[in-house]
Amino acid sequence: MTALKIPFFNYPSLFLKHEKEYLAIVRDVLRRGAYIMQKDLEEFEASLAEYLNVKYAIGTADGTMSLLMILKAIGVGPGDEVIVPSHTFVASAAAVHHTGATPVLADCGEDHLIHAGSIKNCISSRTKAVMPVQLNGRTVDMEAISAVADRYHLTVVEDACQALGSKFKGRFAGTFGIAGAFSFYPSKTLGCFGDGGAIVTSDDSIAEKIYRLRDHGRSSNGDVVCFGFNARLDNLQAAILNFKLQSYDSEIRKRRDLAQMYDDRLKGLKEVRLPPAPGERPEHFDIFQNYEIEADRRDQLREFLLSRGVQTILQWGGRTIHQFAALGLDGAFPATEEMTTRFMLLPMNASLEGSDIDYICEQIISFYRSGR
Ligand SMILES: *Cc1c(COP(=O)(O)O)cnc(C)c1O
């Protein structure tokens, strides 16, 4: 096989793939002078709400502000605790921190997602909410999470930033709790050309609060009714996102096809643990935001792949939230701890071809065969 160069993510391809269409959108929006809270935002919000079958989809500045505003809207504040998995992006816990509440970390299960049993051990008289994080495009068993949440009267707030279109038992990630947060960061499955996010909910009063919070605390008639933020989704980004949402199902199909190829080629290797293949567990519909594997001699494998032109990464630099000493959230998380010695991400995005996956898998197999 000839050597290939496979970057972990190909940022220019996001634009180049539909350059003509994007430039036409930009020209149209800018010529109308439609920069903030205009019809393109409303149209995107309507499309997203329809796609997810929710009453409200509200465009926001980014995924992190989405989480913060949801927590504010449900009244989380100083003295409260919110349970968050240690295995997540720091933003999930930062959103809790910036309400004045305390993030309390939970361990993960075999699927790398928050574990219902661990949530139970985190509950105190101050616990107000739990934030399942639907990582890597997979939705956690929400029946197990909801059972714990119901029993202890906790509000469920979903961090679905990595899981637009992912489902558990036919229901979309982000639509299980009181509200869900999404991110349109460029490398997310639905990415814009900068920062962007959304909150989805079917609760009228939460939606009303979010509309105010994202726009300086103003109600629809301009009256200031609370202290808010400036956390709106740019109208230009909304126009781009609305265009991309029209073909989003084919983006998901492509990722699932690539995941199936990885699975077909690597499943015989005892040295790696793969995520479940598409369709392997019928109650889950995964969208493969990432392809996260566990690997023996992980660091050597990554070095070898790099020498063969294949870039891989460790999500969040290979550390989860309790491992950042500066945050002061240390504790005992044995499953997360073990996982961080083995986890890594293989390239997974719509710019890859089947031949790229063949090449990557070939290298992985040759690494283990040679006993390197
Ligand atoms: C990307 C991401 C966020 C934050 O989204 P931004 O839009 O970058 O603020 C939060 N949580 C998870 C799990 C993410 O992957």
Tab-separated table of N, CA and C in Angstrom, residues 23-168:
chain	number	residue	atom	x	y	z
A	23	LEU	N	-20.853	30.775	-0.436
A	23	LEU	CA	-20.621	32.168	-0.826
A	23	LEU	C	-21.929	32.841	-1.226
A	24	ALA	N	-22.820	32.079	-1.860
A	24	ALA	CA	-24.114	32.649	-2.239
A	24	ALA	C	-24.931	32.999	-0.992
A	25	ILE	N	-24.865	32.139	0.019
A	25	ILE	CA	-25.598	32.405	1.273
A	25	ILE	C	-25.046	33.662	1.948
A	26	VAL	N	-23.718	33.727	2.033
A	26	VAL	CA	-23.075	34.871	2.686
A	26	VAL	C	-23.456	36.170	1.958
A	27	ARG	N	-23.381	36.135	0.632
A	27	ARG	CA	-23.711	37.325	-0.147
A	27	ARG	C	-25.157	37.750	0.090
A	28	ASP	N	-26.051	36.789	0.076
A	28	ASP	CA	-27.472	37.076	0.273
A	28	ASP	C	-27.732	37.697	1.652
A	29	VAL	N	-27.197	37.081	2.689
A	29	VAL	CA	-27.461	37.565	4.054
A	29	VAL	C	-26.846	38.953	4.254
A	30	LEU	N	-25.617	39.125	3.800
A	30	LEU	CA	-24.933	40.396	4.048
A	30	LEU	C	-25.545	41.528	3.228
A	31	ARG	N	-25.998	41.206	2.018
A	31	ARG	CA	-26.636	42.249	1.201
A	31	ARG	C	-27.931	42.726	1.822
A	32	ARG	N	-28.588	41.838	2.557
A	32	ARG	CA	-29.820	42.239	3.245
A	32	ARG	C	-29.510	42.964	4.554
A	33	GLY	N	-28.245	42.969	4.954
A	33	GLY	CA	-27.886	43.596	6.232
A	33	GLY	C	-28.479	42.854	7.407
A	34	ALA	N	-28.663	41.549	7.245
A	34	ALA	CA	-29.390	40.752	8.241
A	34	ALA	C	-28.407	40.049	9.189
A	35	TYR	N	-27.907	40.768	10.170
A	35	TYR	CA	-26.811	40.244	10.984
A	35	TYR	C	-27.240	39.541	12.267
A	36	ILE	N	-28.194	40.140	12.971
A	36	ILE	CA	-28.557	39.614	14.302
A	36	ILE	C	-30.071	39.398	14.385
A	37	MET	N	-30.484	38.214	14.851
A	37	MET	CA	-31.892	37.902	15.122
A	37	MET	C	-32.817	38.249	13.954
A	38	GLN	N	-32.479	37.738	12.785
A	38	GLN	CA	-33.297	37.987	11.600
A	38	GLN	C	-33.961	36.690	11.137
A	39	LYS	N	-34.570	36.734	9.959
A	39	LYS	CA	-35.404	35.604	9.544
A	39	LYS	C	-34.611	34.305	9.354
A	40	ASP	N	-33.340	34.410	8.994
A	40	ASP	CA	-32.533	33.194	8.803
A	40	ASP	C	-32.393	32.420	10.106
A	41	LEU	N	-32.286	33.162	11.216
A	41	LEU	CA	-32.228	32.513	12.529
A	41	LEU	C	-33.565	31.827	12.821
A	42	GLU	N	-34.644	32.547	12.571
A	42	GLU	CA	-35.972	31.963	12.822
A	42	GLU	C	-36.203	30.716	11.969
A	43	GLU	N	-35.755	30.782	10.716
A	43	GLU	CA	-35.955	29.628	9.830
A	43	GLU	C	-35.138	28.421	10.298
A	44	PHE	N	-33.911	28.688	10.696
A	44	PHE	CA	-33.085	27.580	11.197
A	44	PHE	C	-33.697	26.992	12.468
A	45	GLU	N	-34.149	27.848	13.359
A	45	GLU	CA	-34.754	27.363	14.606
A	45	GLU	C	-35.976	26.489	14.316
A	46	ALA	N	-36.776	26.918	13.336
A	46	ALA	CA	-37.964	26.134	12.979
A	46	ALA	C	-37.549	24.781	12.391
A	47	SER	N	-36.518	24.765	11.524
A	47	SER	CA	-36.069	23.496	10.929
A	47	SER	C	-35.522	22.557	11.993
A	48	LEU	N	-34.752	23.106	12.918
A	48	LEU	CA	-34.144	22.269	13.958
A	48	LEU	C	-35.216	21.695	14.893
A	49	ALA	N	-36.202	22.524	15.242
A	49	ALA	CA	-37.286	22.059	16.117
A	49	ALA	C	-38.059	20.929	15.429
A	50	GLU	N	-38.270	21.083	14.128
A	50	GLU	CA	-38.996	20.059	13.388
A	50	GLU	C	-38.170	18.771	13.309
A	51	TYR	N	-36.877	18.944	13.031
A	51	TYR	CA	-35.986	17.781	12.918
A	51	TYR	C	-35.998	16.954	14.198
A	52	LEU	N	-35.955	17.645	15.349
A	52	LEU	CA	-35.859	16.940	16.642
A	52	LEU	C	-37.222	16.680	17.272
A	53	ASN	N	-38.277	17.170	16.605
A	53	ASN	CA	-39.619	16.962	17.124
A	53	ASN	C	-39.787	17.544	18.532
A	54	VAL	N	-39.371	18.800	18.676
A	54	VAL	CA	-39.548	19.521	19.943
A	54	VAL	C	-40.305	20.818	19.669
A	55	LYS	N	-40.829	21.417	20.726
A	55	LYS	CA	-41.611	22.647	20.557
A	55	LYS	C	-40.695	23.831	20.248
A	56	TYR	N	-39.557	23.902	20.922
A	56	TYR	CA	-38.666	25.058	20.741
A	56	TYR	C	-37.231	24.630	20.465
A	57	ALA	N	-36.620	25.257	19.480
A	57	ALA	CA	-35.173	25.202	19.305
A	57	ALA	C	-34.724	26.659	19.274
A	58	ILE	N	-33.785	26.999	20.130
A	58	ILE	CA	-33.400	28.402	20.310
A	58	ILE	C	-31.908	28.541	20.030
A	59	GLY	N	-31.568	29.305	18.999
A	59	GLY	CA	-30.161	29.477	18.631
A	59	GLY	C	-29.409	30.265	19.688
A	60	THR	N	-28.202	29.824	19.992
A	60	THR	CA	-27.393	30.471	21.028
A	60	THR	C	-25.954	30.655	20.537
A	61	ALA	N	-25.174	31.344	21.356
A	61	ALA	CA	-23.796	31.660	20.978
A	61	ALA	C	-22.930	30.413	20.835
A	62	ASP	N	-23.155	29.418	21.676
A	62	ASP	CA	-22.345	28.192	21.646
A	62	ASP	C	-22.942	27.160	22.605
A	63	GLY	N	-22.339	25.990	22.640
A	63	GLY	CA	-22.854	24.919	23.492
A	63	GLY	C	-22.696	25.217	24.975
A	64	THR	N	-21.591	25.850	25.330
A	64	THR	CA	-21.328	26.132	26.740
A	64	THR	C	-22.349	27.124	27.300
A	65	MET	N	-22.615	28.200	26.543
A	65	MET	CA	-23.627	29.163	26.991
A	65	MET	C	-25.009	28.517	27.023
A	66	SER	N	-25.245	27.562	26.140
A	66	SER	CA	-26.530	26.851	26.158
A	66	SER	C	-26.711	26.150	27.499
A	67	LEU	N	-25.676	25.439	27.934
A	67	LEU	CA	-25.755	24.733	29.213
A	67	LEU	C	-25.946	25.715	30.364
A	68	LEU	N	-25.168	26.785	30.346
A	68	LEU	CA	-25.257	27.779	31.419
A	68	LEU	C	-26.665	28.366	31.498
A	69	MET	N	-27.230	28.692	30.340
A	69	MET	CA	-28.561	29.320	30.354
A	69	MET	C	-29.653	28.331	30.768
A	70	ILE	N	-29.513	27.071	30.392
A	70	ILE	CA	-30.502	26.081	30.845
A	70	ILE	C	-30.463	25.989	32.368
A	71	LEU	N	-29.242	25.890	32.918
A	71	LEU	CA	-29.108	25.772	34.373
A	71	LEU	C	-29.687	26.998	35.075
A	72	LYS	N	-29.419	28.182	34.526
A	72	LYS	CA	-29.990	29.422	35.081
A	72	LYS	C	-31.517	29.375	35.028
A	73	ALA	N	-32.033	28.918	33.889
A	73	ALA	CA	-33.485	28.924	33.687
A	73	ALA	C	-34.207	27.980	34.646
A	74	ILE	N	-33.539	26.903	35.066
A	74	ILE	CA	-34.198	25.997	36.016
A	74	ILE	C	-33.883	26.395	37.460
A	75	GLY	N	-33.181	27.500	37.626
A	75	GLY	CA	-32.976	28.035	38.967
A	75	GLY	C	-31.790	27.472	39.725
A	76	VAL	N	-30.830	26.880	39.031
A	76	VAL	CA	-29.620	26.388	39.707
A	76	VAL	C	-28.755	27.586	40.094
A	77	GLY	N	-28.260	27.576	41.331
A	77	GLY	CA	-27.439	28.698	41.792
A	77	GLY	C	-26.608	28.317	42.995
A	78	PRO	N	-26.040	29.302	43.691
A	78	PRO	CA	-25.162	29.048	44.832
A	78	PRO	C	-25.808	28.117	45.859
A	79	GLY	N	-25.027	27.161	46.348
A	79	GLY	CA	-25.532	26.207	47.338
A	79	GLY	C	-26.035	24.924	46.702
A	80	ASP	N	-26.311	24.961	45.408
A	80	ASP	CA	-26.797	23.757	44.719
A	80	ASP	C	-25.628	22.916	44.203
A	81	GLU	N	-25.928	21.638	43.954
A	81	GLU	CA	-24.968	20.746	43.312
A	81	GLU	C	-25.591	20.162	42.048
A	82	VAL	N	-24.764	19.996	41.035
A	82	VAL	CA	-25.214	19.374	39.784
A	82	VAL	C	-24.229	18.252	39.455
A	83	ILE	N	-24.759	17.065	39.179
A	83	ILE	CA	-23.909	15.908	38.893
A	83	ILE	C	-23.554	15.870	37.407
A	84	VAL	N	-22.248	15.759	37.162
A	84	VAL	CA	-21.691	15.789	35.801
A	84	VAL	C	-20.684	14.630	35.712
A	85	PRO	N	-20.573	13.961	34.564
A	85	PRO	CA	-19.538	12.918	34.492
A	85	PRO	C	-18.140	13.543	34.487
A	86	SER	N	-17.146	12.821	35.005
A	86	SER	CA	-15.772	13.313	34.889
A	86	SER	C	-15.328	13.225	33.439
A	87	HIS	N	-15.799	12.186	32.734
A	87	HIS	CA	-15.428	12.030	31.332
A	87	HIS	C	-16.305	12.914	30.467
A	88	THR	N	-15.912	14.176	30.327
A	88	THR	CA	-16.596	15.099	29.430
A	88	THR	C	-15.669	16.265	29.174
A	89	PHE	N	-16.073	17.132	28.274
A	89	PHE	CA	-15.354	18.371	28.033
A	89	PHE	C	-15.536	19.257	29.267
A	90	VAL	N	-14.513	20.019	29.602
A	90	VAL	CA	-14.550	20.854	30.805
A	90	VAL	C	-15.744	21.816	30.798
A	91	ALA	N	-16.248	22.150	29.609
A	91	ALA	CA	-17.362	23.096	29.490
A	91	ALA	C	-18.602	22.650	30.261
A	92	SER	N	-18.844	21.332	30.325
A	92	SER	CA	-20.033	20.833	31.036
A	92	SER	C	-19.983	21.270	32.494
A	93	ALA	N	-18.811	21.113	33.123
A	93	ALA	CA	-18.662	21.478	34.530
A	93	ALA	C	-18.544	22.989	34.704
A	94	ALA	N	-17.924	23.662	33.732
A	94	ALA	CA	-17.766	25.118	33.807
A	94	ALA	C	-19.138	25.798	33.831
A	95	ALA	N	-20.073	25.261	33.058
A	95	ALA	CA	-21.416	25.843	33.025
A	95	ALA	C	-22.045	25.786	34.417
A	96	VAL	N	-21.851	24.665	35.106
A	96	VAL	CA	-22.375	24.533	36.476
A	96	VAL	C	-21.683	25.551	37.376
A	97	HIS	N	-20.367	25.599	37.303
A	97	HIS	CA	-19.583	26.500	38.152
A	97	HIS	C	-20.039	27.954	38.007
A	98	HIS	N	-20.293	28.378	36.771
A	98	HIS	CA	-20.619	29.789	36.543
A	98	HIS	C	-22.038	30.165	36.964
A	99	THR	N	-22.843	29.199	37.377
A	99	THR	CA	-24.130	29.565	38.002
A	99	THR	C	-23.927	29.846	39.487
A	100	GLY	N	-22.739	29.511	40.007
A	100	GLY	CA	-22.489	29.616	41.448
A	100	GLY	C	-22.685	28.287	42.151
A	101	ALA	N	-23.186	27.283	41.427
A	101	ALA	CA	-23.378	25.953	42.003
A	101	ALA	C	-22.075	25.153	41.913
A	102	THR	N	-22.084	23.947	42.498
A	102	THR	CA	-20.889	23.104	42.512
A	102	THR	C	-21.092	21.889	41.616
A	103	PRO	N	-20.169	21.656	40.663
A	103	PRO	CA	-20.240	20.406	39.900
A	103	PRO	C	-19.739	19.247	40.758
A	104	VAL	N	-20.489	18.149	40.782
A	104	VAL	CA	-20.082	16.945	41.517
A	104	VAL	C	-19.896	15.856	40.460
A	105	LEU	N	-18.711	15.249	40.455
A	105	LEU	CA	-18.375	14.359	39.341
A	105	LEU	C	-18.795	12.905	39.563
A	106	ALA	N	-19.246	12.279	38.488
A	106	ALA	CA	-19.625	10.862	38.504
A	106	ALA	C	-18.685	10.077	37.592
A	107	ASP	N	-18.620	8.785	37.836
A	107	ASP	CA	-17.783	7.882	37.043
A	107	ASP	C	-18.552	7.451	35.780
A	108	CYS	N	-17.845	6.795	34.858
A	108	CYS	CA	-18.523	6.361	33.628
A	108	CYS	C	-18.648	4.837	33.583
A	109	GLY	N	-19.447	4.372	32.656
A	109	GLY	CA	-19.611	2.938	32.447
A	109	GLY	C	-18.749	2.464	31.290
A	110	GLU	N	-18.962	1.206	30.890
A	110	GLU	CA	-18.198	0.604	29.785
A	110	GLU	C	-18.351	1.362	28.479
A	111	ASP	N	-19.486	2.034	28.338
A	111	ASP	CA	-19.766	2.784	27.109
A	111	ASP	C	-19.140	4.179	27.135
A	112	HIS	N	-18.347	4.473	28.172
A	112	HIS	CA	-17.659	5.764	28.334
A	112	HIS	C	-18.633	6.880	28.720
A	113	LEU	N	-19.881	6.549	29.009
A	113	LEU	CA	-20.898	7.558	29.345
A	113	LEU	C	-21.242	7.480	30.836
A	114	ILE	N	-21.851	8.540	31.341
A	114	ILE	CA	-22.167	8.618	32.777
A	114	ILE	C	-22.912	7.361	33.232
A	115	HIS	N	-22.543	6.862	34.416
A	115	HIS	CA	-23.073	5.596	34.909
A	115	HIS	C	-24.138	5.842	35.975
A	116	ALA	N	-25.310	5.225	35.770
A	116	ALA	CA	-26.440	5.479	36.670
A	116	ALA	C	-26.090	5.141	38.119
A	117	GLY	N	-25.369	4.053	38.333
A	117	GLY	CA	-25.000	3.654	39.688
A	117	GLY	C	-24.103	4.681	40.355
A	118	SER	N	-23.221	5.274	39.573
A	118	SER	CA	-22.325	6.300	40.118
A	118	SER	C	-23.091	7.572	40.471
A	119	ILE	N	-24.118	7.876	39.694
A	119	ILE	CA	-24.932	9.067	39.986
A	119	ILE	C	-25.516	8.950	41.390
A	120	LYS	N	-26.024	7.764	41.713
A	120	LYS	CA	-26.628	7.531	43.034
A	120	LYS	C	-25.671	7.910	44.157
A	121	ASN	N	-24.393	7.525	43.980
A	121	ASN	CA	-23.401	7.797	45.033
A	121	ASN	C	-23.057	9.273	45.164
A	122	CYS	N	-23.459	10.076	44.179
A	122	CYS	CA	-23.108	11.504	44.195
A	122	CYS	C	-24.204	12.366	44.815
A	123	ILE	N	-25.349	11.756	45.094
A	123	ILE	CA	-26.507	12.554	45.505
A	123	ILE	C	-26.398	13.006	46.961
A	124	SER	N	-26.664	14.290	47.197
A	124	SER	CA	-26.742	14.822	48.561
A	124	SER	C	-28.022	15.646	48.667
A	125	SER	N	-28.246	16.250	49.832
A	125	SER	CA	-29.459	17.058	50.011
A	125	SER	C	-29.416	18.322	49.134
A	126	ARG	N	-28.227	18.645	48.606
A	126	ARG	CA	-28.097	19.854	47.780
A	126	ARG	C	-28.227	19.575	46.290
A	127	THR	N	-28.288	18.306	45.909
A	127	THR	CA	-28.293	17.972	44.475
A	127	THR	C	-29.576	18.454	43.814
A	128	LYS	N	-29.411	19.239	42.770
A	128	LYS	CA	-30.589	19.789	42.100
A	128	LYS	C	-30.818	19.142	40.733
A	129	ALA	N	-29.735	18.836	40.058
A	129	ALA	CA	-29.870	18.357	38.680
A	129	ALA	C	-28.764	17.364	38.347
A	130	VAL	N	-28.988	16.603	37.282
A	130	VAL	CA	-27.949	15.717	36.763
A	130	VAL	C	-27.813	16.012	35.266
A	131	MET	N	-26.555	16.019	34.802
A	131	MET	CA	-26.285	16.353	33.408
A	131	MET	C	-25.642	15.166	32.684
A	132	PRO	N	-26.466	14.271	32.106
A	132	PRO	CA	-25.866	13.240	31.255
A	132	PRO	C	-25.246	13.912	30.025
A	133	VAL	N	-24.077	13.439	29.623
A	133	VAL	CA	-23.388	13.997	28.451
A	133	VAL	C	-23.346	12.909	27.382
A	134	GLN	N	-23.985	13.189	26.254
A	134	GLN	CA	-24.137	12.166	25.200
A	134	GLN	C	-22.902	12.211	24.304
A	135	LEU	N	-21.824	11.568	24.786
A	135	LEU	CA	-20.524	11.710	24.131
A	135	LEU	C	-20.365	10.848	22.890
A	136	ASN	N	-19.546	11.344	21.988
A	136	ASN	CA	-19.121	10.593	20.804
A	136	ASN	C	-20.285	10.264	19.874
A	137	GLY	N	-21.427	10.922	20.078
A	137	GLY	CA	-22.578	10.676	19.216
A	137	GLY	C	-23.451	9.540	19.675
A	138	ARG	N	-23.265	9.129	20.941
A	138	ARG	CA	-24.041	8.022	21.480
A	138	ARG	C	-24.883	8.517	22.652
A	139	THR	N	-26.128	8.089	22.701
A	139	THR	CA	-27.011	8.476	23.796
A	139	THR	C	-26.971	7.398	24.865
A	140	VAL	N	-26.716	7.826	26.096
A	140	VAL	CA	-26.648	6.874	27.206
A	140	VAL	C	-28.033	6.240	27.426
A	141	ASP	N	-28.085	5.099	28.085
A	141	ASP	CA	-29.360	4.455	28.432
A	141	ASP	C	-30.155	5.422	29.317
A	142	MET	N	-31.038	6.207	28.688
A	142	MET	CA	-31.736	7.258	29.428
A	142	MET	C	-32.826	6.707	30.335
A	143	GLU	N	-33.197	5.447	30.142
A	143	GLU	CA	-34.158	4.861	31.088
A	143	GLU	C	-33.515	4.709	32.451
A	144	ALA	N	-32.273	4.244	32.455
A	144	ALA	CA	-31.555	4.065	33.724
A	144	ALA	C	-31.297	5.415	34.399
A	145	ILE	N	-30.918	6.411	33.598
A	145	ILE	CA	-30.629	7.738	34.164
A	145	ILE	C	-31.912	8.373	34.707
A	146	SER	N	-32.990	8.290	33.920
A	146	SER	CA	-34.251	8.910	34.347
A	146	SER	C	-34.799	8.244	35.593
A	147	ALA	N	-34.579	6.931	35.719
A	147	ALA	CA	-35.083	6.226	36.906
A	147	ALA	C	-34.431	6.797	38.167
A	148	VAL	N	-33.117	7.017	38.129
A	148	VAL	CA	-32.431	7.600	39.289
A	148	VAL	C	-32.902	9.039	39.509
A	149	ALA	N	-32.981	9.802	38.418
A	149	ALA	CA	-33.379	11.208	38.530
A	149	ALA	C	-34.783	11.332	39.131
A	150	ASP	N	-35.717	10.488	38.674
A	150	ASP	CA	-37.093	10.543	39.190
A	150	ASP	C	-37.127	10.201	40.669
A	151	ARG	N	-36.400	9.158	41.004
A	151	ARG	CA	-36.433	8.671	42.380
A	151	ARG	C	-35.936	9.748	43.355
A	152	TYR	N	-34.932	10.517	42.935
A	152	TYR	CA	-34.355	11.527	43.841
A	152	TYR	C	-34.772	12.955	43.475
A	153	HIS	N	-35.768	13.072	42.621
A	153	HIS	CA	-36.312	14.386	42.236
A	153	HIS	C	-35.250	15.326	41.678
A	154	LEU	N	-34.454	14.821	40.769
A	154	LEU	CA	-33.429	15.643	40.126
A	154	LEU	C	-33.917	16.046	38.735
A	155	THR	N	-33.622	17.271	38.342
A	155	THR	CA	-33.926	17.710	36.981
A	155	THR	C	-32.832	17.196	36.055
A	156	VAL	N	-33.242	16.701	34.883
A	156	VAL	CA	-32.263	16.214	33.906
A	156	VAL	C	-32.002	17.299	32.860
A	157	VAL	N	-30.733	17.686	32.746
A	157	VAL	CA	-30.290	18.652	31.741
A	157	VAL	C	-29.297	17.923	30.848
A	158	GLU	N	-29.591	17.831	29.567
A	158	GLU	CA	-28.712	17.043	28.689
A	158	GLU	C	-27.662	17.887	27.982
A	159	ASP	N	-26.417	17.451	28.100
A	159	ASP	CA	-25.360	17.988	27.243
A	159	ASP	C	-25.315	17.079	26.011
A	160	ALA	N	-26.006	17.524	24.954
A	160	ALA	CA	-26.079	16.740	23.713
A	160	ALA	C	-25.204	17.380	22.638
A	161	CYS	N	-24.163	18.092	23.080
A	161	CYS	CA	-23.301	18.834	22.146
A	161	CYS	C	-22.628	17.933	21.118
A	162	GLN	N	-22.467	16.655	21.449
A	162	GLN	CA	-21.821	15.725	20.507
A	162	GLN	C	-22.822	14.760	19.882
A	163	ALA	N	-24.102	15.050	19.970
A	163	ALA	CA	-25.050	13.982	19.642
A	163	ALA	C	-26.288	14.422	18.870
A	164	LEU	N	-26.168	15.406	17.993
A	164	LEU	CA	-27.341	15.813	17.219
A	164	LEU	C	-27.772	14.688	16.270
A	165	GLY	N	-28.973	14.186	16.469
A	165	GLY	CA	-29.491	13.124	15.603
A	165	GLY	C	-29.354	11.737	16.207
A	166	SER	N	-28.576	11.628	17.281
A	166	SER	CA	-28.431	10.349	17.973
A	166	SER	C	-29.727	10.032	18.724
A	167	LYS	N	-30.045	8.732	18.820
A	167	LYS	CA	-31.296	8.357	19.484
A	167	LYS	C	-31.098	7.202	20.464
A	168	PHE	N	-31.961	7.167	21.469
A	168	PHE	CA	-32.087	5.997	22.334
A	168	PHE	C	-33.553	5.594	22.336
